[in-house]
Amino acid sequence: MSNEQGHNGDRYGDMFTRLNAANEGAFVPFVMLGDPDIATSLEILKALVEGGADALELGIPYSDPIADGPTIQQASIRALSHKIHPSDCFEVIRQFREIYPDTPIGLLLYSNLVIKPGLEKFYDDAANAGVDSILIADVPLRESERFVDIATKTGVKQILIAPPNASDETLAEIGKKSQGYTYLLGRAGVTGAETAATIPASELIAKLTQYKVAPPLLGFGISKPEQVKEAISAGAAGAISGSATVNIIAENLSQPEVMLSKLRDFVSAMKQATKK
Amino acid sequence: MNHLESKFGQFGGMYVPELLIPALDQLEQAFIDAQNDPEFQKEFIELLTDYAGRPTAMTLSRNLVSNPNVKLYLKREDLLHGGAHKTNQVLGQALLTKRMGKTEVIAETGAGQHGVATALACALLGLKARIYMGAKDVERQAPNVFRMRLMGAEVIPVNAGSGTLKDAVNEAMRDWSATYDKAHYLLGTAAGPHPFPTIVREFHRMIGEETRAQIMAKEGRLPDAVVACVGGGSNAIGMFADFIDEPSVQLIGVEPAGKGLHTAEHGAAIGKGTTGILHGAYSYIMQDEDGQIEESYSVSAGLDYPAVGPQHAHLSDIGRATYTAVTDDEALYAFQLLSRKEGIIPALESSHALAHALNMADEAEDGTIIVVNLSGRGDKDLAHVHSILGGETNE
């Protein structure tokens, strides 16, 4: 590992190398940290990896999530009702990291949670907890410079979003700045399993390849193994599934053991579909 | 790339999902083109004049100020069609919607004034309006909900979060991120991501321009101060815009102090807030130590918003404008005083500005001229104020 990669190394790079050798794509579930509570949250992360998740995408609960549909809004509300702070979320990650040192961990959150403590402190705290990447839902390329700068300094990878309506200029810029992976939006709108991703995204993926962006993972509206398979056939390096994963938590709040078992089964089925 | 400046000093910007950037860029370009298009300007001015009733009057108060050598003028936006200044910029943005070839309009509303203005403009111009309103506000503002529906708008109650204005904005932005191809998000105040703060200011700047012309005609000089209430800050920026480069004119914004700035129940984002991002702009906002947005409070729904437009944040930081705050009780007193002394029932929002202007007038030197922006009329507040006063009015 070179120093440039920070003290967390290059877990995404290692993951893609391993998956390429095995001829597989990545499956990355998203859940909200602290949902439904801190103790269960750690058990959920473990269950996701036991089910076969290649990496984890994790939210920090926020009061005003403008890019999220009802499912993930509710996850934030559940966590915030237990007075979950970002510091609690970092603690869950730290504990997870002790058990799973190699699983790439990405944060997906909103800008004000980063701005309030100060960029440097937030990225430092994230790096110290064992976070590999940060994606800020409401920071477009145009506002990303100071975030990318701090990311570079702290060895955290700044993940950028490639939406289906992006101009060539935007894609070229993402190509220059993206690290770790590129979050490819499967469709317009907000997060949610109700509206399916509009696959094939092959045209956009071809363009992304042309602009040499970091490996694209397709997200938004991915809830079924068939969609994972299609995403990978279309050229994506893998798929991210948030609302479908969070729905399993929401539907089994009163029976945590069933919840964990269903999460393992769901991830396992989705992971199976990544095999080419 | 932006063609207009997207920030005011350190404030403003475009903190939105990448998905919305093309729609905001399209809007910026349409606005620039429209500002340079005589046909667009002609239609906008015709609507303002013949439909909305501009220019609005400026009234010298006869009985409010005890010192006969101090003059307090009221800029009468309460006389505008729709009952508040809101109609100005809504007509402008509705014309922009048509210019962009879009057929649908999304809007958020708190008290319902922006929703009513949006509904009327969409009825007039043949646009399909859907208006997000917090579920609590839908209950509290039943007459405005009926007005909107009467004019053909769909009103969608928002249950998420606190069920008030900020949640309605969230929901409108979510809708827009799926429908930007055919829908315009007609944001209702001088906040939100660029280019909204600039567009809303420019489509309200006639408030200050008319004030200048009217005061020059009556007094032969500029006023010493202009005073306006600030929630998001649209009527205030409309009043201030033409005076920013006139250092002799004090610009004074009045935020809602609710039950007092020493309590948690207020909406003074500049007075008591800290810097952060809400609804796409970096500005002063009300938040906790983690950056979670806090609920604001004011007796006046139109000022009940936990952020403020970014240009106000900047004007405050550079010291060009001064922001102060007025409590519910002070605003309610001014509400009754204007009704009793001048026969004008003001909106509770505008009553905040009036309350502060009255304090200024009491302490002013002889010869002082103050203009207060009476941004809206109080009809919408009658039931609410009646329930608070319980039939008792102050003499």
Tab-separated table of C-alpha atoms in Angstrom, chain B residues 144-377:
chain	number	residue	atom	x	y	z
B	144	ASN	CA	-56.374	28.916	1.776
B	145	VAL	CA	-56.557	25.213	0.928
B	146	PHE	CA	-60.053	25.826	-0.410
B	147	ARG	CA	-58.863	28.871	-2.380
B	148	MET	CA	-56.117	26.832	-4.044
B	149	ARG	CA	-58.483	23.996	-4.908
B	150	LEU	CA	-61.087	26.445	-6.176
B	151	MET	CA	-58.520	27.790	-8.633
B	152	GLY	CA	-57.755	24.283	-9.850
B	153	ALA	CA	-54.572	23.418	-7.964
B	154	GLU	CA	-53.987	20.021	-6.421
B	155	VAL	CA	-53.042	20.370	-2.743
B	156	ILE	CA	-50.975	17.480	-1.395
B	157	PRO	CA	-50.670	17.171	2.404
B	158	VAL	CA	-47.185	16.192	3.617
B	159	ASN	CA	-47.067	14.006	6.710
B	160	ALA	CA	-43.304	13.483	6.801
B	161	GLY	CA	-41.206	15.169	9.467
B	162	SER	CA	-42.919	17.954	11.344
B	163	GLY	CA	-45.674	18.369	8.749
B	164	THR	CA	-44.838	22.037	8.170
B	165	LEU	CA	-43.175	24.261	5.565
B	166	LYS	CA	-39.696	22.744	5.598
B	167	ASP	CA	-41.160	19.288	5.015
B	168	ALA	CA	-43.277	20.643	2.174
B	169	VAL	CA	-40.080	22.017	0.568
B	170	ASN	CA	-38.391	18.613	0.963
B	171	GLU	CA	-41.324	16.906	-0.723
B	172	ALA	CA	-41.454	19.450	-3.560
B	173	MET	CA	-37.734	18.880	-4.240
B	174	ARG	CA	-38.272	15.100	-4.231
B	175	ASP	CA	-41.125	15.454	-6.719
B	176	TRP	CA	-39.018	17.733	-8.916
B	177	SER	CA	-36.123	15.281	-9.056
B	178	ALA	CA	-38.431	12.819	-10.837
B	179	THR	CA	-40.417	15.260	-12.999
B	180	TYR	CA	-38.054	18.084	-14.036
B	181	ASP	CA	-38.570	17.273	-17.724
B	182	LYS	CA	-42.104	18.672	-17.722
B	183	ALA	CA	-42.448	20.402	-14.348
B	184	HIS	CA	-41.003	23.632	-12.970
B	185	TYR	CA	-40.408	23.951	-9.247
B	186	LEU	CA	-41.839	27.365	-8.448
B	187	LEU	CA	-40.022	28.063	-5.209
B	188	GLY	CA	-41.772	30.628	-3.059
B	189	THR	CA	-39.069	32.628	-1.353
B	190	ALA	CA	-35.622	34.111	-1.894
B	191	ALA	CA	-33.965	30.962	-0.529
B	192	GLY	CA	-33.113	27.556	-1.992
B	193	PRO	CA	-30.373	26.769	-4.527
B	194	HIS	CA	-29.092	29.200	-7.155
B	195	PRO	CA	-30.677	30.624	-9.279
B	196	PHE	CA	-33.816	30.902	-7.101
B	197	PRO	CA	-32.581	33.623	-4.691
B	198	THR	CA	-31.580	35.808	-7.642
B	199	ILE	CA	-34.732	35.155	-9.689
B	200	VAL	CA	-37.042	35.796	-6.743
B	201	ARG	CA	-35.204	39.046	-5.898
B	202	GLU	CA	-35.349	40.323	-9.474
B	203	PHE	CA	-39.060	39.488	-9.800
B	204	HIS	CA	-39.774	41.391	-6.569
B	205	ARG	CA	-37.448	44.344	-7.050
B	206	MET	CA	-40.265	46.587	-8.301
B	207	ILE	CA	-41.319	46.879	-4.644
B	208	GLY	CA	-38.221	48.928	-3.897
B	209	GLU	CA	-38.194	50.676	-7.271
B	210	GLU	CA	-41.767	51.901	-6.836
B	211	THR	CA	-40.969	52.925	-3.269
B	212	ARG	CA	-38.055	55.016	-4.506
B	213	ALA	CA	-40.161	56.764	-7.150
B	214	GLN	CA	-43.078	57.333	-4.769
B	215	ILE	CA	-40.966	58.724	-1.947
B	216	MET	CA	-39.044	60.965	-4.349
B	217	ALA	CA	-42.367	62.307	-5.636
B	218	LYS	CA	-43.744	62.920	-2.149
B	219	GLU	CA	-40.651	63.936	-0.216
B	220	GLY	CA	-38.017	64.760	-2.811
B	221	ARG	CA	-35.497	62.546	-1.072
B	222	LEU	CA	-34.752	58.934	-0.211
B	223	PRO	CA	-36.089	57.468	3.046
B	224	ASP	CA	-33.810	57.100	6.067
B	225	ALA	CA	-34.803	53.476	6.510
B	226	VAL	CA	-36.802	50.714	4.840
B	227	VAL	CA	-38.142	47.976	7.088
B	228	ALA	CA	-39.438	44.533	6.092
B	229	CYS	CA	-40.161	41.196	7.754
B	230	VAL	CA	-37.885	38.245	7.001
B	231	GLY	CA	-38.832	34.570	6.960
B	232	GLY	CA	-37.147	33.262	3.831
B	233	GLY	CA	-36.865	36.936	2.955
B	234	SER	CA	-38.593	37.541	-0.390
B	235	ASN	CA	-40.524	40.718	0.401
B	236	ALA	CA	-37.502	42.130	2.223
B	237	ILE	CA	-35.082	41.498	-0.631
B	238	GLY	CA	-37.638	42.987	-3.051
B	239	MET	CA	-37.757	46.121	-0.922
B	240	PHE	CA	-33.978	46.247	-0.303
B	241	ALA	CA	-32.674	45.486	-3.808
B	242	ASP	CA	-33.014	48.996	-5.231
B	243	PHE	CA	-31.514	50.606	-2.095
B	244	ILE	CA	-28.462	48.383	-1.514
B	245	ASP	CA	-26.234	50.894	-3.307
B	246	GLU	CA	-27.712	53.867	-1.413
B	247	PRO	CA	-25.680	53.985	1.816
B	248	SER	CA	-27.924	56.680	3.325
B	249	VAL	CA	-30.849	54.248	3.401
B	250	GLN	CA	-30.812	51.872	6.362
B	251	LEU	CA	-32.016	48.377	5.442
B	252	ILE	CA	-33.741	46.651	8.335
B	253	GLY	CA	-35.017	43.075	8.338
B	254	VAL	CA	-37.285	41.849	11.110
B	255	GLU	CA	-37.213	38.168	12.033
B	256	PRO	CA	-39.817	36.374	14.158
B	257	ALA	CA	-38.767	36.164	17.817
B	258	GLY	CA	-41.791	33.959	18.562
B	259	LYS	CA	-42.076	33.487	22.291
B	260	GLY	CA	-38.734	35.240	22.794
B	261	LEU	CA	-35.163	34.779	21.555
B	262	HIS	CA	-34.247	33.375	24.981
B	263	THR	CA	-36.652	30.453	24.333
B	264	ALA	CA	-36.332	27.665	21.751
B	265	GLU	CA	-39.552	28.849	20.125
B	266	HIS	CA	-38.610	31.409	17.508
B	267	GLY	CA	-37.637	31.619	13.839
B	268	ALA	CA	-34.699	34.030	13.958
B	269	ALA	CA	-32.227	32.245	11.674
B	270	ILE	CA	-29.877	35.243	11.374
B	271	GLY	CA	-30.328	36.402	14.958
B	272	LYS	CA	-29.835	33.079	16.677
B	273	GLY	CA	-28.901	30.535	14.004
B	274	THR	CA	-25.533	29.289	12.788
B	275	THR	CA	-24.202	28.708	9.291
B	276	GLY	CA	-25.126	25.536	7.444
B	277	ILE	CA	-26.967	24.093	4.478
B	278	LEU	CA	-30.705	23.693	4.133
B	279	HIS	CA	-32.718	23.258	0.932
B	280	GLY	CA	-29.774	23.762	-1.359
B	281	ALA	CA	-28.191	26.921	0.054
B	282	TYR	CA	-25.473	27.745	2.561
B	283	SER	CA	-26.904	30.337	4.911
B	284	TYR	CA	-27.905	30.915	8.509
B	285	ILE	CA	-30.074	28.062	9.707
B	286	MET	CA	-31.516	26.716	12.931
B	287	GLN	CA	-29.795	23.457	13.809
B	288	ASP	CA	-28.501	21.374	16.692
B	289	GLU	CA	-24.850	20.582	17.385
B	290	ASP	CA	-24.894	17.584	14.991
B	291	GLY	CA	-26.382	19.630	12.129
B	292	GLN	CA	-29.929	18.264	12.397
B	293	ILE	CA	-32.412	20.974	11.409
B	294	GLU	CA	-34.489	22.322	14.265
B	295	GLU	CA	-38.125	23.294	14.153
B	296	SER	CA	-38.766	26.996	13.921
B	297	TYR	CA	-41.741	28.702	15.515
B	298	SER	CA	-43.713	31.879	14.921
B	299	VAL	CA	-47.324	32.968	15.387
B	300	SER	CA	-47.027	33.916	11.737
B	301	ALA	CA	-46.845	30.846	9.479
B	302	GLY	CA	-45.162	32.839	6.698
B	303	LEU	CA	-42.143	33.549	8.913
B	304	ASP	CA	-42.008	30.052	10.403
B	305	TYR	CA	-38.955	28.745	8.511
B	306	PRO	CA	-35.646	27.539	10.015
B	307	ALA	CA	-33.413	29.191	7.396
B	308	VAL	CA	-33.090	32.515	5.586
B	309	GLY	CA	-32.292	33.530	2.027
B	310	PRO	CA	-28.525	33.584	1.379
B	311	GLN	CA	-28.381	37.208	0.278
B	312	HIS	CA	-29.773	38.288	3.646
B	313	ALA	CA	-27.085	36.210	5.372
B	314	HIS	CA	-24.515	38.076	3.281
B	315	LEU	CA	-26.035	41.546	3.797
B	316	SER	CA	-25.972	40.850	7.523
B	317	ASP	CA	-22.357	39.643	7.505
B	318	ILE	CA	-21.054	42.671	5.599
B	319	GLY	CA	-23.102	45.004	7.782
B	320	ARG	CA	-25.127	46.493	4.917
B	321	ALA	CA	-28.449	45.418	6.418
B	322	THR	CA	-29.432	45.065	10.057
B	323	TYR	CA	-31.596	42.210	11.297
B	324	THR	CA	-33.613	42.389	14.438
B	325	ALA	CA	-36.475	40.328	15.860
B	326	VAL	CA	-39.994	40.958	17.130
B	327	THR	CA	-42.040	38.631	19.370
B	328	ASP	CA	-45.495	37.206	18.722
B	329	ASP	CA	-46.948	39.574	21.310
B	330	GLU	CA	-45.363	42.675	19.784
B	331	ALA	CA	-46.570	41.619	16.322
B	332	LEU	CA	-50.099	40.967	17.607
B	333	TYR	CA	-50.114	44.407	19.200
B	334	ALA	CA	-49.040	46.061	15.931
B	335	PHE	CA	-51.659	43.998	14.068
B	336	GLN	CA	-54.398	45.486	16.244
B	337	LEU	CA	-52.933	48.980	16.298
B	338	LEU	CA	-52.844	49.325	12.503
B	339	SER	CA	-56.391	47.988	12.281
B	340	ARG	CA	-57.671	50.458	14.871
B	341	LYS	CA	-55.640	53.558	13.959
B	342	GLU	CA	-55.534	53.358	10.174
B	343	GLY	CA	-58.285	50.939	9.170
B	344	ILE	CA	-55.822	48.492	7.610
B	345	ILE	CA	-55.662	44.878	8.793
B	346	PRO	CA	-52.102	43.707	8.087
B	347	ALA	CA	-50.789	40.166	7.718
B	348	LEU	CA	-49.152	38.824	10.879
B	349	GLU	CA	-45.891	38.618	8.916
B	350	SER	CA	-46.025	42.315	8.004
B	351	SER	CA	-47.073	43.131	11.581
B	352	HIS	CA	-43.559	42.118	12.657
B	353	ALA	CA	-42.021	44.752	10.391
B	354	LEU	CA	-44.592	47.300	11.500
B	355	ALA	CA	-43.943	46.638	15.207
B	356	HIS	CA	-40.261	47.393	14.763
B	357	ALA	CA	-40.908	50.423	12.543
B	358	LEU	CA	-43.178	51.860	15.244
B	359	ASN	CA	-40.412	51.487	17.834
B	360	MET	CA	-38.023	53.231	15.456
B	361	ALA	CA	-40.501	56.042	14.813
B	362	ASP	CA	-40.927	56.606	18.565
B	363	GLU	CA	-37.198	57.128	19.012
B	364	ALA	CA	-36.465	58.891	15.719
B	365	GLU	CA	-35.185	62.442	15.373
B	366	ASP	CA	-37.438	65.071	13.825
B	367	GLY	CA	-37.495	64.863	10.043
B	368	THR	CA	-36.965	61.087	9.860
B	369	ILE	CA	-38.729	59.191	7.069
B	370	ILE	CA	-39.300	55.445	7.441
B	371	VAL	CA	-40.932	53.106	4.933
B	372	VAL	CA	-42.294	49.775	6.117
B	373	ASN	CA	-43.196	47.102	3.608
B	374	LEU	CA	-46.744	46.058	4.383
B	375	SER	CA	-46.190	42.770	2.552
B	376	GLY	CA	-49.682	41.323	2.893
B	377	ARG	CA	-53.158	41.756	4.236
